[in-house]
């Protein structure tokens, strides 16, 4: 399994970490209880697992992320592209844009991105 | 353990009949809302869990004689030979396979077979429970990190199909990434499960199946019940929705259909049976009242009829009818007498051979010749054991006009033992002219029932007395290790024979009534190997008799009363000692000697030898 592949529950925890880091682990369990309905032990188990995979670190009861949200998102979208669209970006975009209207602002943003990427 | 196993086996058989009828009833209810089919299963589960029920003549279940009727007869092979009439299916089949084996090992073989079966049964339960526990823990582990969605709903990407889990606070678990519309249906479906307490019913049903794992009909019932449960739940979702969602609901069901693995499948939305469920959904029409009523009545009627035990009344009436066919005023009517005798039930190992009429002179009599083995014959030599013959005598006196006495002659081919009953005895036992019972079918059925009841209560009493004696604090019954328990029961029976004689002696005075009796000591005190070719055992017997009114009892010399007003066994000659001869496979009551005599003679052995000589 790739280091960057996060399960739903792991991603949700990381979401909280990214938002609040650096965060006290006790504090984190409280947020997880409230937002995810997790028991304290569940949160700690999850922290330990992710720490083992170097996705976050837990030092002196302070949790910080070792991965950026952007990295994970990049990995996820690449995996999706590879999995479902044989790595073809146009095929992905075609599927994505089907039955969808882009606003002018969104279209401009995308255009800008494409220009930057092809430079 | 064997006893528990037999109870479960009995429940399993009864429930199987109920299940088969319900599988048939489900076909009739095919077009009705599935809630009715689902409700029908309740009675099967009642039958699988609850060993007792009420009696009704309207019961759809077959008579008890088709089942392992008496638990004790199997769990305690000794009671089996005492038990009479209440034959069990297992007993019969086992016996027919064992006919070649000699009778004394017969009961032991049944006992061993039951023990082995019980062990296999427990092992099976243990294996299935272990497997389920592991699957359950695995599942729990998978959903441990499920995240809160809303209310009692949690989502996780570790599962592929939604389900409800938990007994106290059930939670709905859903896979991540469901479409909103699908999610609505699923939640509706699962919430109906929760509202109906299906999340409790399913585990109960599952553990019941585990208990009855050896019965394929129970497994079939479990799967059919689960199917009916899901289908009625689907129907409820559709019924509650304002629009016609049949097609889109079916589509959601299909998209989530995943084969469930593991036995303890929780309540899942996309369970198996998808094809049948979709068909059911598409064909579903909102039920109308006139269609529901008959279904309702059918469900209630079938449930009641299957929950009730068959009333024995019918059986008794049927056998009363048969007996009354041969009612005769004359003992000389050999064909009718013969037919009556052939209808009688004789105890285990006792077989009717032929009969003899004594009609030359008054008193007229009948002798019924019965074949048996030495062990069984010895067993019935104590008056305490003779109830089965008593009952048969009463039946015969009631049906045969001018007969004055009836003999039952038990023979093992070498020695005979005669049990005699007179008409007066029969009248006394029933409390009126025994002929009156044969006036009509109903009354005669009553007589048959009373006969069985007396016998049952007698067997129970006898059992209790032997238990208290063997475990008694005053002195447990000490036996050789090679001895089997049934011998100790025979000795108890001998003891009761002696006690009953004593009771009869007291009750010769019509004002005295003995209302209770108990053995306080029955212990082997001596054993002689050199007196005869068999071993002679001497048992000390102490007992207590409770007179209704102690003041009416004339206490002769040496008689004694204890502090609670019970008469002791002692007389001027001391206490009785039972003398018994035994070898490896039989035990015989020789007689009693008194402790007083033994003291006078100065040697117990001398007294016993004298008794043996006198008996020869």
Tab-separated table of N, CA and C in Angstrom, chain A residues 7-9 12 35-38 42 46, chain B residues 144-148 154-155 157-158 176:
chain	number	residue	atom	x	y	z
A	7	UNK	N	-7.281	5.984	4.096
A	7	UNK	CA	-8.668	5.540	4.156
A	7	UNK	C	-9.536	6.705	4.610
A	8	UNK	N	-10.811	6.524	4.432
A	8	UNK	CA	-11.771	7.577	4.761
A	8	UNK	C	-11.561	8.115	6.169
A	9	UNK	N	-11.467	7.193	7.118
A	9	UNK	CA	-11.341	7.604	8.519
A	9	UNK	C	-10.022	8.332	8.749
A	12	UNK	N	-10.207	11.800	7.364
A	12	UNK	CA	-11.009	12.685	8.206
A	12	UNK	C	-10.209	13.164	9.418
A	35	UNK	N	-16.620	15.384	16.468
A	35	UNK	CA	-16.877	15.430	15.034
A	35	UNK	C	-17.047	14.052	14.412
A	36	UNK	N	-16.306	13.063	14.922
A	36	UNK	CA	-16.312	11.748	14.280
A	36	UNK	C	-17.008	10.686	15.131
A	37	UNK	N	-17.326	11.046	16.372
A	37	UNK	CA	-17.977	10.062	17.249
A	37	UNK	C	-17.014	8.973	17.696
A	38	UNK	N	-15.745	9.303	17.790
A	38	UNK	CA	-14.763	8.276	18.154
A	38	UNK	C	-14.527	8.241	19.654
A	42	UNK	N	-9.908	4.904	20.070
A	42	UNK	CA	-9.918	4.855	18.602
A	42	UNK	C	-9.000	5.935	18.027
A	46	UNK	N	-5.497	5.405	15.939
A	46	UNK	CA	-5.355	6.005	14.619
A	46	UNK	C	-4.098	6.869	14.557
B	144	UNK	N	-14.470	0.022	13.567
B	144	UNK	CA	-14.051	0.731	14.781
B	144	UNK	C	-13.801	2.216	14.490
B	145	UNK	N	-13.325	2.510	13.270
B	145	UNK	CA	-13.007	3.902	12.961
B	145	UNK	C	-14.101	4.567	12.133
B	146	UNK	N	-15.288	3.949	12.137
B	146	UNK	CA	-16.392	4.554	11.403
B	146	UNK	C	-16.662	5.930	11.990
B	147	UNK	N	-16.917	6.872	11.113
B	147	UNK	CA	-17.073	8.238	11.614
B	147	UNK	C	-18.534	8.643	11.642
B	148	UNK	N	-18.775	9.536	12.569
B	148	UNK	CA	-20.117	10.008	12.833
B	148	UNK	C	-20.709	10.683	11.591
B	154	UNK	N	-23.303	6.023	11.246
B	154	UNK	CA	-21.853	6.141	11.125
B	154	UNK	C	-21.434	5.654	9.756
B	155	UNK	N	-20.397	6.299	9.220
B	155	UNK	CA	-19.967	5.861	7.891
B	155	UNK	C	-18.510	5.423	7.917
B	157	UNK	N	-15.370	3.564	5.046
B	157	UNK	CA	-15.099	2.991	3.726
B	157	UNK	C	-14.659	1.530	3.830
B	158	UNK	N	-14.737	0.975	5.044
B	158	UNK	CA	-14.315	-0.413	5.236
B	158	UNK	C	-15.438	-1.418	4.960
B	176	UNK	N	-19.038	4.718	2.737
B	176	UNK	CA	-18.887	6.122	2.322
B	176	UNK	C	-19.213	6.235	0.839
